[in-house]
Structure formats: C-alpha cells, structure tokens
Short mmCIF file of C-alpha atoms and ligand atoms in Angstrom, two decimals:
data_model
loop_
_atom_site.label_atom_id
_atom_site.label_comp_id
_atom_site.label_asym_id
_atom_site.label_seq_id
_atom_site.Cartn_x
_atom_site.Cartn_y
_atom_site.Cartn_z
CA MET A 1 0.26 -0.08 -0.56
CA LEU A 2 1.08 3.66 -1.21
CA THR A 3 1.07 5.20 2.62
CA ASN A 4 0.61 9.06 2.90
CA LYS A 5 3.82 9.63 4.01
CA GLU A 6 4.27 8.47 -0.39
CA THR A 7 1.98 10.54 -0.95
CA ALA A 8 2.22 13.58 0.85
CA PRO A 9 2.50 17.01 -1.75
CA LEU A 10 5.72 17.55 -3.68
CA PRO A 11 8.06 20.10 -2.68
CA SER A 12 8.82 23.58 -4.22
CA ALA A 13 9.96 22.82 -7.72
CA PRO A 14 13.65 22.48 -8.20
CA SER A 15 15.01 23.22 -11.22
CA ARG A 16 14.78 21.10 -14.67
CA PHE A 17 16.26 18.83 -15.43
CA VAL A 18 18.92 20.16 -19.05
CA ASP A 19 20.60 17.69 -21.22
CA GLY A 20 23.72 18.28 -22.89
CA CYS A 21 22.68 19.79 -26.24
CA GLY A 22 20.35 22.51 -24.03
CA ARG A 23 16.78 20.36 -24.04
CA THR A 24 14.79 20.48 -21.28
CA ILE A 25 13.13 17.69 -20.54
CA ARG A 26 9.46 16.96 -20.17
CA TYR A 27 9.06 13.66 -20.17
CA LEU A 28 9.41 10.58 -17.94
CA ARG A 29 8.13 7.54 -19.31
CA LEU A 30 7.93 4.83 -16.44
CA SER A 31 8.64 0.63 -16.52
CA VAL A 32 6.52 -1.64 -14.15
CA THR A 33 7.84 -5.07 -15.13
CA ASP A 34 9.53 -6.64 -17.93
CA ARG A 35 6.93 -9.09 -17.60
CA CYS A 36 4.29 -9.54 -20.73
CA ASP A 37 1.52 -11.58 -21.66
CA LEU A 38 2.51 -12.16 -24.59
CA ARG A 39 5.48 -12.35 -26.93
CA CYS A 40 5.71 -10.52 -29.77
CA ARG A 41 8.39 -11.35 -32.39
CA TYR A 42 10.24 -8.52 -32.62
CA CYS A 43 10.26 -7.62 -29.46
CA MET A 44 11.44 -11.05 -27.39
CA ALA A 45 12.73 -13.96 -27.58
CA GLU A 46 9.28 -17.06 -27.05
CA ARG A 47 11.13 -17.96 -23.16
CA PRO A 48 12.93 -15.24 -22.33
CA THR A 49 14.29 -15.07 -18.37
CA PHE A 50 12.40 -12.02 -16.51
CA LEU A 51 13.89 -10.17 -13.95
CA PRO A 52 14.23 -11.92 -10.23
CA LYS A 53 11.42 -9.64 -8.30
CA GLN A 54 13.79 -7.92 -6.34
CA ASP A 55 15.99 -6.04 -8.94
CA ILE A 56 12.29 -4.88 -9.60
CA LEU A 57 11.00 -1.41 -8.05
CA THR A 58 8.66 -1.86 -5.80
CA LEU A 59 5.61 0.41 -6.32
CA GLU A 60 6.14 3.12 -3.08
CA GLU A 61 9.72 2.98 -5.35
CA LEU A 62 8.32 4.18 -8.77
CA TYR A 63 5.87 6.67 -7.05
CA ARG A 64 9.11 8.80 -4.97
CA ILE A 65 10.70 8.22 -8.19
CA SER A 66 8.44 9.82 -10.59
CA CYS A 67 7.74 12.63 -7.39
CA LEU A 68 10.50 13.70 -7.99
CA PHE A 69 11.49 14.20 -11.25
CA VAL A 70 7.02 16.20 -11.96
CA SER A 71 9.27 18.64 -9.19
CA HIS A 72 11.99 18.87 -11.49
CA GLY A 73 9.26 20.05 -13.83
CA ILE A 74 8.42 16.60 -16.10
CA GLU A 75 5.28 17.49 -17.24
CA THR A 76 4.10 14.01 -18.51
CA ILE A 77 3.85 10.35 -17.53
CA ARG A 78 3.81 7.10 -19.68
CA ILE A 79 4.23 3.84 -17.55
CA THR A 80 5.26 1.11 -20.24
CA GLY A 81 6.75 -1.72 -19.37
CA GLY A 82 7.02 -5.11 -21.17
CA GLU A 83 3.06 -4.48 -20.49
CA PRO A 84 2.36 -2.54 -17.30
CA LEU A 85 -1.42 -4.21 -16.84
CA VAL A 86 -0.16 -7.37 -15.64
CA ARG A 87 1.48 -5.49 -12.74
CA LYS A 88 0.08 -6.53 -9.77
CA ASN A 89 -1.74 -3.45 -7.64
CA LEU A 90 -0.74 -1.13 -10.27
CA MET A 91 -3.92 0.45 -10.03
CA GLU A 92 -2.61 2.16 -6.96
CA LEU A 93 0.86 4.04 -8.02
CA LEU A 94 -2.00 4.78 -11.01
CA ARG A 95 -4.63 6.05 -8.52
CA ALA A 96 -0.96 8.25 -7.14
CA LEU A 97 0.01 9.54 -9.38
CA GLY A 98 -3.41 10.57 -10.29
CA GLY A 99 -3.30 12.58 -7.43
CA LEU A 100 0.37 14.16 -9.29
CA LEU A 101 -2.34 15.38 -12.19
CA ASP A 102 -4.44 18.41 -9.95
CA ALA A 103 -1.99 22.13 -10.57
CA SER A 104 -3.23 23.54 -8.01
CA ALA A 105 -2.54 20.99 -4.71
CA HIS A 106 1.13 20.76 -5.89
CA CYS A 107 4.27 23.99 -6.93
CA ALA A 108 5.12 21.58 -8.85
CA SER A 109 2.50 19.10 -11.83
CA LEU A 110 1.81 16.33 -13.67
CA LYS A 111 0.17 17.15 -16.74
CA SER A 112 -0.68 14.28 -18.37
CA LEU A 113 0.04 10.62 -17.06
CA THR A 114 -0.92 7.21 -20.00
CA LEU A 115 0.28 4.42 -21.18
CA THR A 116 1.38 2.19 -23.60
CA SER A 117 0.20 -1.47 -23.26
CA ASN A 118 -0.81 -3.80 -25.49
CA GLY A 119 -4.51 -3.84 -24.59
CA THR A 120 -5.38 -7.45 -23.17
CA GLN A 121 -6.27 -6.52 -19.51
CA LEU A 122 -8.35 -3.76 -20.66
CA GLU A 123 -11.16 -5.00 -20.92
CA ARG A 124 -10.95 -5.53 -16.54
CA TYR A 125 -8.73 -2.07 -17.11
CA ALA A 126 -10.00 0.85 -18.93
CA GLU A 127 -12.75 2.29 -15.99
CA GLU A 128 -10.50 2.35 -13.78
CA LEU A 129 -7.56 3.61 -15.96
CA PHE A 130 -9.66 7.00 -16.29
CA ASP A 131 -10.67 6.88 -12.48
CA CYS A 132 -7.29 7.63 -12.11
CA GLY A 133 -6.92 11.17 -13.58
CA ILE A 134 -5.98 9.15 -17.66
CA ARG A 135 -7.70 9.69 -20.18
CA ARG A 136 -5.30 8.59 -23.34
CA VAL A 137 -3.67 5.15 -23.74
CA ASN A 138 -1.75 3.60 -26.96
CA VAL A 139 -2.30 -0.05 -27.67
CA SER A 140 -0.22 -1.40 -29.88
CA LEU A 141 -1.46 -3.87 -32.19
CA ASP A 142 0.10 -5.10 -35.54
CA SER A 143 -2.60 -6.37 -37.20
CA LEU A 144 -6.46 -6.89 -37.95
CA ASP A 145 -6.10 -10.59 -39.50
CA SER A 146 -6.47 -12.49 -36.54
CA GLU A 147 -3.66 -15.33 -37.32
CA THR A 148 -1.22 -12.79 -38.53
CA PHE A 149 -1.33 -11.61 -34.74
CA SER A 150 -1.33 -14.82 -33.49
CA HIS A 151 0.75 -15.72 -35.50
CA LEU A 152 2.98 -12.07 -34.21
CA THR A 153 2.25 -12.08 -30.49
CA ARG A 154 2.73 -16.00 -29.90
CA GLY A 155 -0.33 -17.08 -29.43
CA GLY A 156 -2.24 -13.76 -28.33
CA SER A 157 -5.63 -12.99 -29.60
CA LEU A 158 -7.04 -10.48 -31.56
CA ALA A 159 -10.94 -10.32 -30.50
CA ILE A 160 -10.09 -9.67 -26.94
CA VAL A 161 -7.66 -6.83 -27.69
CA GLN A 162 -10.39 -5.31 -29.38
CA ALA A 163 -12.52 -5.72 -26.48
CA GLY A 164 -9.90 -3.69 -24.42
CA ILE A 165 -10.00 -0.96 -26.79
CA ASP A 166 -13.72 -1.07 -27.56
CA ALA A 167 -14.05 -0.85 -22.88
CA ALA A 168 -11.27 2.14 -23.16
CA LEU A 169 -13.10 3.95 -25.22
CA LYS A 170 -15.85 3.76 -24.03
CA ALA A 171 -15.02 4.39 -20.67
CA GLY A 172 -13.62 7.41 -22.78
CA LEU A 173 -10.11 7.28 -22.98
CA GLN A 174 -8.70 8.48 -26.50
CA VAL A 175 -7.02 6.32 -27.84
CA LYS A 176 -4.49 5.74 -30.52
CA ILE A 177 -2.85 2.47 -32.29
CA ASN A 178 1.26 1.45 -32.19
CA CYS A 179 1.63 -0.48 -35.57
CA VAL A 180 5.92 -2.14 -35.76
CA ALA A 181 5.69 -2.38 -39.25
CA LEU A 182 7.15 -5.61 -40.40
CA ALA A 183 8.60 -7.04 -43.40
CA GLY A 184 6.07 -9.52 -45.13
CA THR A 185 4.57 -9.24 -43.14
CA ASN A 186 1.99 -6.32 -41.77
CA VAL A 187 3.03 -3.88 -44.76
CA CYS A 188 0.98 -5.30 -47.58
CA GLU A 189 -1.39 -3.04 -49.14
CA GLN A 190 -4.73 -5.03 -47.99
CA GLU A 191 -3.99 -4.74 -44.88
CA VAL A 192 -2.33 -1.58 -43.76
CA ASP A 193 -5.49 -0.11 -45.84
CA ARG A 194 -7.65 -2.16 -42.95
CA LEU A 195 -6.05 -0.87 -40.17
CA LEU A 196 -6.48 2.60 -41.66
CA SER A 197 -10.53 2.22 -42.20
CA TRP A 198 -10.42 0.76 -38.74
CA CYS A 199 -8.60 3.81 -36.98
CA GLY A 200 -10.45 6.19 -38.68
CA GLU A 201 -13.99 4.49 -37.87
CA LYS A 202 -12.67 3.86 -34.22
CA GLY A 203 -11.50 7.25 -34.18
CA CYS A 204 -7.96 6.73 -33.27
CA ASP A 205 -4.65 8.37 -34.54
CA LEU A 206 -2.35 5.68 -35.84
CA THR A 207 1.28 5.74 -35.10
CA PHE A 208 3.62 3.36 -36.89
CA ILE A 209 7.19 2.35 -36.15
CA GLU A 210 10.31 1.08 -37.58
CA VAL A 211 11.22 -1.95 -36.38
CA MET A 212 14.49 -1.18 -34.03
CA PRO A 213 17.20 -3.61 -33.46
CA MET A 214 17.18 -4.17 -29.58
CA GLY A 215 18.52 -6.44 -27.14
CA ASP A 216 18.42 -10.88 -28.16
CA ILE A 217 15.26 -11.62 -29.98
CA GLY A 218 15.74 -15.35 -29.87
CA ASN A 219 15.52 -17.59 -33.32
CA GLU A 220 13.86 -14.07 -35.49
CA LYS A 221 16.04 -12.01 -37.58
CA ARG A 222 15.98 -8.28 -37.49
CA LEU A 223 17.02 -7.56 -41.47
CA ASP A 224 14.20 -10.00 -42.16
CA GLN A 225 11.58 -7.87 -39.71
CA PHE A 226 12.78 -4.83 -40.74
CA TYR A 227 10.75 -2.50 -43.26
CA PRO A 228 11.68 1.08 -44.15
CA LEU A 229 8.99 3.77 -43.74
CA THR A 230 9.50 5.44 -46.08
CA GLU A 231 8.80 3.05 -48.88
CA LEU A 232 5.62 2.68 -46.77
CA ARG A 233 4.26 6.25 -46.27
CA ARG A 234 5.00 6.39 -49.70
CA SER A 235 2.90 3.62 -50.64
CA ILE A 236 0.04 4.64 -48.30
CA ALA A 237 0.39 7.67 -49.95
CA GLN A 238 -0.95 6.35 -53.65
CA ARG A 239 -4.35 5.64 -52.50
CA TRP A 240 -4.89 8.00 -49.04
CA THR A 241 -4.82 11.62 -48.99
CA LEU A 242 -1.90 12.65 -46.23
CA GLU A 243 -1.96 16.31 -45.40
CA GLN A 244 0.88 18.86 -43.85
CA THR A 245 -0.43 18.86 -39.63
CA ALA A 246 1.27 21.04 -37.14
CA TYR A 247 0.56 18.69 -34.89
CA ARG A 248 3.44 17.10 -32.74
CA SER A 249 3.79 14.88 -29.67
CA GLY A 250 7.76 15.63 -27.99
CA GLY A 251 9.22 12.90 -29.41
CA PRO A 252 10.74 11.39 -32.41
CA ALA A 253 7.16 11.37 -34.48
CA ARG A 254 6.75 13.02 -36.98
CA TYR A 255 2.20 12.78 -37.96
CA THR A 256 0.83 13.77 -40.89
CA ARG A 257 -2.76 14.34 -41.02
CA CYS A 258 -5.15 11.26 -43.67
CA ALA A 259 -8.46 13.32 -44.46
CA GLU A 260 -10.20 9.88 -45.08
CA MET A 261 -9.56 8.52 -41.46
CA GLY A 262 -10.37 11.91 -40.09
CA GLN A 263 -7.40 11.65 -38.27
CA ASN A 264 -3.90 10.88 -37.10
CA ILE A 265 -0.76 8.77 -38.20
CA GLY A 266 2.62 9.47 -36.80
CA PHE A 267 5.99 7.30 -38.97
CA ILE A 268 8.54 6.90 -36.50
CA SER A 269 11.27 6.06 -38.00
CA PRO A 270 15.25 5.81 -36.29
CA LEU A 271 16.15 3.64 -39.05
CA THR A 272 16.01 5.96 -42.54
CA GLU A 273 14.57 9.60 -40.84
CA ASN A 274 15.89 10.40 -37.60
CA PHE A 275 13.85 13.10 -35.51
CA CYS A 276 15.90 13.12 -32.39
CA ASP A 277 16.59 16.63 -32.61
CA GLY A 278 13.62 17.09 -30.49
CA CYS A 279 13.48 14.20 -27.59
CA THR A 280 12.81 16.01 -24.86
CA ARG A 281 12.15 12.23 -23.74
CA VAL A 282 13.95 10.32 -21.04
CA ARG A 283 13.21 6.29 -19.52
CA VAL A 284 13.94 4.88 -16.53
CA THR A 285 13.67 0.91 -16.39
CA CYS A 286 11.44 -0.82 -13.99
CA THR A 287 15.00 -1.81 -12.38
CA GLY A 288 15.80 1.79 -11.75
CA MET A 289 18.07 2.41 -15.19
CA LEU A 290 17.29 5.67 -16.07
CA TYR A 291 18.65 5.73 -19.71
CA PRO A 292 18.30 9.28 -21.50
CA CYS A 293 17.90 8.31 -25.32
CA LEU A 294 16.16 4.81 -26.20
CA GLY A 295 18.89 3.39 -27.75
CA GLN A 296 22.59 4.08 -26.19
CA GLU A 297 24.09 1.99 -24.16
CA SER A 298 24.83 4.21 -21.29
CA GLY A 299 22.47 5.25 -18.29
CA GLY A 300 22.83 5.79 -15.23
CA ASP A 301 21.11 3.55 -11.60
CA LEU A 302 18.98 5.14 -9.43
CA ARG A 303 17.61 1.73 -7.38
CA GLU A 304 21.61 2.17 -5.30
CA LEU A 305 20.69 5.02 -4.13
CA LEU A 306 17.08 4.75 -3.92
CA ARG A 307 17.51 1.66 -1.74
CA ALA A 308 20.65 3.20 0.98
CA PRO A 309 20.01 3.44 4.38
CA GLN A 310 19.37 6.86 5.46
CA ARG A 311 20.85 8.98 7.71
CA ASP A 312 17.90 9.51 10.90
CA GLY A 313 15.59 7.59 9.22
CA MET A 314 15.08 10.61 7.27
CA ARG A 315 14.44 10.17 3.22
CA SER A 316 17.09 12.84 1.42
CA ASP A 317 16.71 13.59 -2.81
CA SER A 318 19.68 15.87 -3.32
CA ALA A 319 21.45 13.14 -3.72
CA LEU A 320 18.96 11.09 -6.26
CA SER A 321 18.43 14.55 -7.26
CA ASP A 322 22.01 14.73 -8.96
CA ARG A 323 22.97 11.55 -9.72
CA ILE A 324 19.28 11.56 -12.23
CA ALA A 325 20.27 14.99 -12.64
CA SER A 326 24.08 14.33 -14.24
CA VAL A 327 22.98 11.23 -15.85
CA ILE A 328 21.00 13.38 -17.76
CA THR A 329 23.61 15.94 -19.11
CA LYS A 330 25.01 12.96 -21.36
CA LYS A 331 22.26 12.97 -24.07
CA THR A 332 22.63 12.66 -27.10
CA ARG A 333 21.87 14.55 -29.95
CA GLY A 334 20.69 10.66 -31.44
CA HIS A 335 20.81 7.27 -30.93
CA ASP A 336 23.44 4.38 -32.61
CA PHE A 337 20.89 2.18 -33.99
CA VAL A 338 21.68 0.28 -37.31
CA ILE A 339 20.38 -3.13 -38.67
CA ASP A 340 22.62 -4.08 -40.91
CA GLY A 341 23.53 -7.78 -42.59
CA SER A 342 25.57 -8.09 -39.11
CA GLU A 343 22.71 -8.67 -37.11
CA ARG A 344 24.30 -6.80 -34.43
CA ALA A 345 22.05 -5.69 -32.14
CA GLY A 346 21.63 -1.31 -31.53
CA VAL A 347 21.51 -1.70 -27.53
CA SER A 348 21.69 -5.46 -25.90
CA ARG A 349 18.41 -4.43 -23.61
CA THR A 350 15.22 -5.74 -24.98
CA MET A 351 12.00 -3.56 -26.38
CA ASN A 352 10.20 -5.01 -22.53
CA ALA A 353 13.51 -5.05 -20.98
CA THR A 354 13.49 -1.15 -21.18
CA GLY A 355 9.55 0.39 -21.55
CA GLY A 356 9.13 0.78 -24.73
N1 SAM B 1 2.53 -3.58 -23.77
C1 SAM B 1 2.92 -3.08 -23.77
C2 SAM B 1 3.16 -2.91 -25.44
O1 SAM B 1 3.07 -3.80 -26.45
O2 SAM B 1 1.65 -1.46 -25.69
C3 SAM B 1 4.35 -1.94 -23.74
C4 SAM B 1 5.01 -1.74 -23.92
S1 SAM B 1 6.11 -2.22 -25.71
C5 SAM B 1 7.66 -2.35 -24.96
C6 SAM B 1 6.27 -0.76 -25.79
C7 SAM B 1 6.33 -0.06 -27.69
O3 SAM B 1 7.32 -0.95 -28.10
C8 SAM B 1 5.14 -1.09 -28.52
O4 SAM B 1 3.60 -0.91 -28.85
C9 SAM B 1 5.76 -2.23 -29.41
O5 SAM B 1 4.86 -2.60 -30.06
C10 SAM B 1 7.46 -1.41 -28.89
N2 SAM B 1 8.16 -2.40 -30.11
C11 SAM B 1 8.76 -3.50 -28.83
N3 SAM B 1 9.83 -3.52 -29.42
C12 SAM B 1 9.93 -3.32 -30.50
C13 SAM B 1 11.78 -3.24 -31.36
N4 SAM B 1 12.56 -4.25 -31.31
N5 SAM B 1 11.89 -1.86 -32.19
C14 SAM B 1 10.10 -1.09 -32.51
N6 SAM B 1 9.28 -1.73 -31.48
C15 SAM B 1 8.64 -2.26 -30.62
FE1 SF4 B 2 5.03 -8.28 -24.63
FE2 SF4 B 2 4.32 -4.84 -26.34
FE3 SF4 B 2 7.00 -6.70 -26.23
FE4 SF4 B 2 4.27 -7.24 -27.18
S1 SF4 B 2 5.70 -5.57 -28.00
S2 SF4 B 2 5.51 -8.79 -26.04
S3 SF4 B 2 3.13 -7.03 -25.71
S4 SF4 B 2 6.10 -5.86 -24.21
#
C-alpha cells in the first residue's frame, strides 16, 4: 500500500533537468515490469528470462522517482513495460500518480499521465484507468487479421485486444494505435488499408514504428523483420490523402493528417529518418536504470540510491536528483541504431526490459 507519507504533496519546484544539448526534459517513460502476457516476435524471445522480483522497483520506489521527476518539471509520465497492466496492484500507483495531476495542490504538477499497453487487460481496467486521471492510452495492434496477430504475438487473441480497445473508448479514453511495420507480414496494401479504415471508424490516431535493433530475440532476424517507413509512407500516399499537420507529441514521431480517416498517422522511423533533435524524453526501467536515450547503452542506476540506508530515518532526495541530473547531461543528440547484415543489436537490452 502507498502510505500518506509516500503520497504527500510535492515540495516547491527545484530546477528543471536539462541535457547536454540544452533540451529541457519534460517527459518520463516509466517501466513498471519487464513481464508480459504476449511474446511479440520483434520484442522478445519465445522463452525470455524475466528479471528476479527483488530487482524490480516497488510501487513506493516507482512513486518516489515519479514525484522527484515531477518536482523537476516533468510534465508527462507514460507508464509502460513489459505489459504494465500485468503488474500487481498497479492501480494503487496510478491512483497516487493521478493525484499529481491536480495543479492547485502542488507547486509543480503533472500535466498528463498516460499508459502504453498491449490491450489484453484493458477490458478489465479501462474504467479504473479513467478514474485514476488517465485520458489517453496507446495500444499496440500490429494486425487486424486474427491469424497474423496470433503469429506475431505468439498466441495472442485479436478479439480480446479489440474488446479492450472498445472498453477503453467506452470509458472515455482516447486511444492511439501503435503498429510496428514488419516486412512480409503486415505491410501489404490489404493489411495497411484495413488498419487505416478501422482506426478511422474508431476515431483512433495510428502510429507506425520501424523495428529497432534492441536485444536478443532468439531465432528471429532483425534484417528479415525490418521494413523502411519511408517506403510505407510512399505506398500509403498513393491510395490515401496525406495532409500536413502541425501536430507533435514531443517525441521522434512525425505526423500527417489522413483526410479519409479524419485522424493523424504518425511515423517513428529511427532507421530511415532520424527525428531525435527535439526529443525531451527519458526512460526509467523497472529496475531503476535511467536511460536518457532509447538507442544508447549509457545510463545510470537510481535503485542503489533509492535503497541506500537513510540518515536518521530521514529521506533525502538530493543525491537522487543529482544523479538524475548528471545522467541526463549525457543525453546525446541522437541514437546509434543500425540494422545491417551483421545482425548486431543496436543496444543489448530488449524493448520490454527498457520500457518501450
Ligand atoms: N506491452 C506494451 C505494448 O506492447 O504496447 C508496452 C510495452 S512495449 C515494449 C512498447 C512499444 O514498443 C510497443 O508499441 C511495441 O510494439 C514496441 N516495440 C517493442 N519492441 C520493439 C522493437 N524492437 N522495435 C520497435 N518497436 C518495438
Ligand atoms: Fe509484450 Fe509489448 Fe513486448 Fe509485445 S511489445 S511482447 S506486448 S512488451
């Protein structure tokens, strides 16, 4: 249980975190677990080894880190994983984080609390998520063909995810669909057009993502999976009207408005077009590693300080703040991802362990 002490109002706002390129950090992706009830072929191996439970931050530790970031001007927290909704008692954390959304109660306050999910548990949790103050969720959906979906996720049920998305929309959540473009699987005209039409009918924006070389995914080959989004965008533009839009999400996606859908289509293309310049995001893994960039190995351990003995029973956040600030100054202008014939991974950790 998160106690009153842990959910106390934030202290007055100290300085903001600024990286070595002068960018003020405004967005935290917080991973709450590396575990998942699916096994997407581009994300993890068929039989992954999950982290020992004692290495995973407790809900109290996750909340403390969040408060610290918010007190330093973080405006958006996106909860992710693994699959965040499989984390036991996650709603307790979300309810406490929802309390940071109330600007009147705190000197520094959170503007947006969001979640990325595979959708399998959304039917159960959608209303509670709304109740916690969440208004937008991203849901991963790589195919509307149930066989392809089951193949890509190694056994997932498309019907369950679709029911989850419907429940989220019914609960009042805005849903954005994430789709990883995979060569020879979901990038044919039929699949893509079906997804665009379906998202239009549901009123969901859609973001395509280029597969990134992260970690060991067993027998799957990155080079076989990779499909350039420059190509996908060209192909979509031949059949759909893509209009310019000023819409931005503070990350590496570039958006276009699709006239027929009446929705935005985003493209995250780290390999073919690098849009890292304006990135103001950092990530904290479920073990408390802070990574200033998804595509770099360098990071800093926060768990060691979170679990360090406290002097006179008093909690001091200054050492933690100093470490965060120092790691963030090392945020580079862009990532180091490459997918080439050598099959080397851009970074050694998988996406589920990093918090995608
Ligand atoms: N389980 C949740 C989900 O699937 O939405 C949240 C975590 S998942 C790691 C976050 C996002 O990362 C998903 O949209 C997923 O498709 C994407 N992803 C995972 N591995 C990836 C990879 N190697 N390259 C690109 N995107 C990846
Ligand atoms: Fe699980 Fe999300 Fe990774 Fe798929 S992409 S295996 S749903 S963590």
